[in-house]
mmCIF file of C-alpha atoms in Angstrom:
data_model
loop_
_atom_site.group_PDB
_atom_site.id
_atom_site.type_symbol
_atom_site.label_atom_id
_atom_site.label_comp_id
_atom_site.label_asym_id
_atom_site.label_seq_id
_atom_site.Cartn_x
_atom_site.Cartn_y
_atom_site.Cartn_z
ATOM 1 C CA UNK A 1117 23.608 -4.844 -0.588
ATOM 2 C CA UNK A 1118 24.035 -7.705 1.477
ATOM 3 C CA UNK A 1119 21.890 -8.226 4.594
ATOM 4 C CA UNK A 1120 24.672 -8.053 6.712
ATOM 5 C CA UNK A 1121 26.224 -4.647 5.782
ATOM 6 C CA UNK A 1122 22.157 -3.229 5.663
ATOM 7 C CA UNK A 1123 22.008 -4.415 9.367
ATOM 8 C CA UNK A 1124 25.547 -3.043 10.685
ATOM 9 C CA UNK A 1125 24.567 0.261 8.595
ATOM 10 C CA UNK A 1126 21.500 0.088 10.743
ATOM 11 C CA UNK A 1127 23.020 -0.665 14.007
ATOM 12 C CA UNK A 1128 25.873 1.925 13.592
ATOM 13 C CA UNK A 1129 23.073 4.573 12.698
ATOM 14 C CA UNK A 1130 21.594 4.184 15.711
ATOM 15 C CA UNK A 1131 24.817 4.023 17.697
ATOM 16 C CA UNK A 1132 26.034 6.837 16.596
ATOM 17 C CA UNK A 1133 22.919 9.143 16.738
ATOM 18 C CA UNK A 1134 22.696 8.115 20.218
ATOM 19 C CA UNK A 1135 26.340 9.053 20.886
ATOM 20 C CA UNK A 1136 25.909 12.684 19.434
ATOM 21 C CA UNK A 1137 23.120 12.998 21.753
ATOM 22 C CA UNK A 1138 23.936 11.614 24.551
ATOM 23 C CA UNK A 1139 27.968 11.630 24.961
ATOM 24 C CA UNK A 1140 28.888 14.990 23.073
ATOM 25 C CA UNK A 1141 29.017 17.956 25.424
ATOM 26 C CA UNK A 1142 30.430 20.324 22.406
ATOM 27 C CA UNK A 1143 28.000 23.556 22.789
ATOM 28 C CA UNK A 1144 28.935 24.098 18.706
ATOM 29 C CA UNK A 1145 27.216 21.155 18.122
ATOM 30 C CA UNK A 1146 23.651 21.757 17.124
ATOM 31 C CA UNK A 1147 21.257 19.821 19.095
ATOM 32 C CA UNK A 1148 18.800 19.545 16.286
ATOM 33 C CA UNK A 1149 21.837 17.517 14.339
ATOM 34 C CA UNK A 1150 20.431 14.163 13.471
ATOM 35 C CA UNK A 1151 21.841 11.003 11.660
ATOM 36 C CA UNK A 1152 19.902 10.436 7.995
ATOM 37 C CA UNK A 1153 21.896 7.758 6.488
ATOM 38 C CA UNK A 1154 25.211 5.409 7.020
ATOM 39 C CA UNK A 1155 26.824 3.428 4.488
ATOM 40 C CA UNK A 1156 29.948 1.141 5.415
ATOM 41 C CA UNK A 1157 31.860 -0.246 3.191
ATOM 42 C CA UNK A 1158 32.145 -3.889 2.973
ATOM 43 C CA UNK A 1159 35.389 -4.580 4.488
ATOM 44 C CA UNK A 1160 34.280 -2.149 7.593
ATOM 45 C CA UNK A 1161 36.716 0.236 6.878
ATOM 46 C CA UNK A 1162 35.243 3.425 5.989
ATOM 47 C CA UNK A 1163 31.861 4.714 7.290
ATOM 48 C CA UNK A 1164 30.305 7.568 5.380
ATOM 49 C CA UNK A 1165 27.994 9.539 7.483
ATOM 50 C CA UNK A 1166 25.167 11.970 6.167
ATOM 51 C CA UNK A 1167 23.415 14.154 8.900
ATOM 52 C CA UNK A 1168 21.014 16.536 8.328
ATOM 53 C CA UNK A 1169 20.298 19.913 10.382
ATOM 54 C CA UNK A 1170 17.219 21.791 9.962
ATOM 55 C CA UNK A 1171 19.248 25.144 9.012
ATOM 56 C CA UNK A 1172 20.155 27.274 5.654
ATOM 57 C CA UNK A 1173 23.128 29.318 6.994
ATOM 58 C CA UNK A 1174 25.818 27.802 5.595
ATOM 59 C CA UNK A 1175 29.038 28.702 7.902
ATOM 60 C CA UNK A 1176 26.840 27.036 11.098
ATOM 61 C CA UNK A 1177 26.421 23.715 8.409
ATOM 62 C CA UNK A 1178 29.913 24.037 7.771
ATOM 63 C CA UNK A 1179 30.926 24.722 12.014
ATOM 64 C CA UNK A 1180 28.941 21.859 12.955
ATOM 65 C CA UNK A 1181 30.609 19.226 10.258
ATOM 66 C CA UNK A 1182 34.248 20.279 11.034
ATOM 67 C CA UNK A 1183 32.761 19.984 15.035
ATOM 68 C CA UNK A 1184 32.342 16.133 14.009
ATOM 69 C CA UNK A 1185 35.071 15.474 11.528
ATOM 70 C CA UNK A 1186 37.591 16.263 14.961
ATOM 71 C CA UNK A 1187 35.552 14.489 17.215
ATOM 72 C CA UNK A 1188 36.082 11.221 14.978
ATOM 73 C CA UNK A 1189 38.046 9.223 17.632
ATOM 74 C CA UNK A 1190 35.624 9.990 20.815
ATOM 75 C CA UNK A 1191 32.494 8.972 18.463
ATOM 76 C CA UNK A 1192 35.015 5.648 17.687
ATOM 77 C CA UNK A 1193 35.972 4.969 20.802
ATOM 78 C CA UNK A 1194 32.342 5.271 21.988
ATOM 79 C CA UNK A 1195 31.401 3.514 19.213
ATOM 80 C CA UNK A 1196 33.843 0.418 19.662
ATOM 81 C CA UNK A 1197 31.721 0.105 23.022
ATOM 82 C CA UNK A 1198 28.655 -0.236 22.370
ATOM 83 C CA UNK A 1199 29.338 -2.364 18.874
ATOM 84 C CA UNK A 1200 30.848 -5.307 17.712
ATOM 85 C CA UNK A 1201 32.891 -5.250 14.421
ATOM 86 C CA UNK A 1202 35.757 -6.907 12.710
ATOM 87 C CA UNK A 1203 37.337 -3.565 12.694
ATOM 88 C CA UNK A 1204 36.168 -0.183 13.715
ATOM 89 C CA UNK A 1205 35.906 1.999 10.337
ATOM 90 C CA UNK A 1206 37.055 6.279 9.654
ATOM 91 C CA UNK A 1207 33.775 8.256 9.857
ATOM 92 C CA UNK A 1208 33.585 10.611 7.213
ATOM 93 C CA UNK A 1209 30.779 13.079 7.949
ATOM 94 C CA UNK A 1210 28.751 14.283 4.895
ATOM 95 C CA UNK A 1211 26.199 16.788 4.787
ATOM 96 C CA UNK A 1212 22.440 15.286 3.801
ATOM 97 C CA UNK A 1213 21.577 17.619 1.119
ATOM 98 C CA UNK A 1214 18.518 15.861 -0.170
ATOM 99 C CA UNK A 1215 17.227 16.395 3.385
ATOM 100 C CA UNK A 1216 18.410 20.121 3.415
ATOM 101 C CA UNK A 1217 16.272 20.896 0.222
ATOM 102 C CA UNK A 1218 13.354 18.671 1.412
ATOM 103 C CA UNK A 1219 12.993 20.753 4.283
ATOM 104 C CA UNK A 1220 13.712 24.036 2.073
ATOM 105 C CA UNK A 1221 11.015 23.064 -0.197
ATOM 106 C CA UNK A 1222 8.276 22.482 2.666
ATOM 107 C CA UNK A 1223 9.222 26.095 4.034
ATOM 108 C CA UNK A 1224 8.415 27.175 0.752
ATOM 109 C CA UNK A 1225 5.232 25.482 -0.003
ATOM 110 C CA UNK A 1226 4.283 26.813 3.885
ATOM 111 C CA UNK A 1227 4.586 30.250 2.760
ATOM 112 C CA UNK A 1228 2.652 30.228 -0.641
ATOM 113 C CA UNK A 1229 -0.565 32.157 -0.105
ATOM 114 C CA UNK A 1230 -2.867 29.591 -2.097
ATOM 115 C CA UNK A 1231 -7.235 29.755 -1.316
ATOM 116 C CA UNK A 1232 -8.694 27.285 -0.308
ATOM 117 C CA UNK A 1233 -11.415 25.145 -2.904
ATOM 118 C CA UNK A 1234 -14.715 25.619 -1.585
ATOM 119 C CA UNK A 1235 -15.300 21.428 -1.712
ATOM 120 C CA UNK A 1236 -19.202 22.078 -0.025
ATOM 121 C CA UNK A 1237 -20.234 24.047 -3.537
ATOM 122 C CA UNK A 1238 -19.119 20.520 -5.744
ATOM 123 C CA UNK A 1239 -21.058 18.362 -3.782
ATOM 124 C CA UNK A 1240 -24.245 20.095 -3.415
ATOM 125 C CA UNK A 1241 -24.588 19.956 -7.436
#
């Protein structure tokens, strides 16, 4: 990837996570909704947009994607403000799922009941 889409990818990432939480007033918007990843294609006209939310019920996932996918042209219009591109690209809002089970996977490892190695024992020998 060239160094100019990895810095606009960058930039936009930043822009736009700073939109949802500043600019959106939508109360079905989660505010623990963050931006993981952007990738723009190289002619700037699509943007695919993963975000992440720390939660397993599904239909909320689901509320707060369609929530985004409707506010596409206030997050571009905001967007076209604050950033400078040859054209401004459609947002396509994607779900993070290798986020999703990351955090899934440290709830589980929180909740396994494992003792503790007695490390004072080893060294003593």
């Amino acid at each position: 990837m060239s160094n100019r889409i990895e810095r606009a990818n960058s930039e936009v990432q930043r822009c736009i996570a700073q939109i949802l939480t500043t600019k959106m007033s939508d109360p079905r918007l989660s505010p623990f909704l963050y931006v993981s990843e952007v990738k723009l294609t190289p002619d700037f006209k699509y943007c695919k947009i993963k975000v992440a939310l720390d939660s397993d019920d599904k239909a909320y996932l689901k509320q707060n994607l369609e929530v985004l996918q409707k506010s596409e042209g206030f997050i571009k219009r905001e967007l076209s403000k604050i950033v400078d591109m040859p054209s401004m690209p459609k947002l396509v809002f994607e779900l993070d799922k290798g986020t999703s089970a990351t955090i899934r996977v440290n709830e589980l490892l929180k909740n396994l009941n494992i003792p503790k190695l007695e490390e004072e024992e080893g060294e003593d020998e």
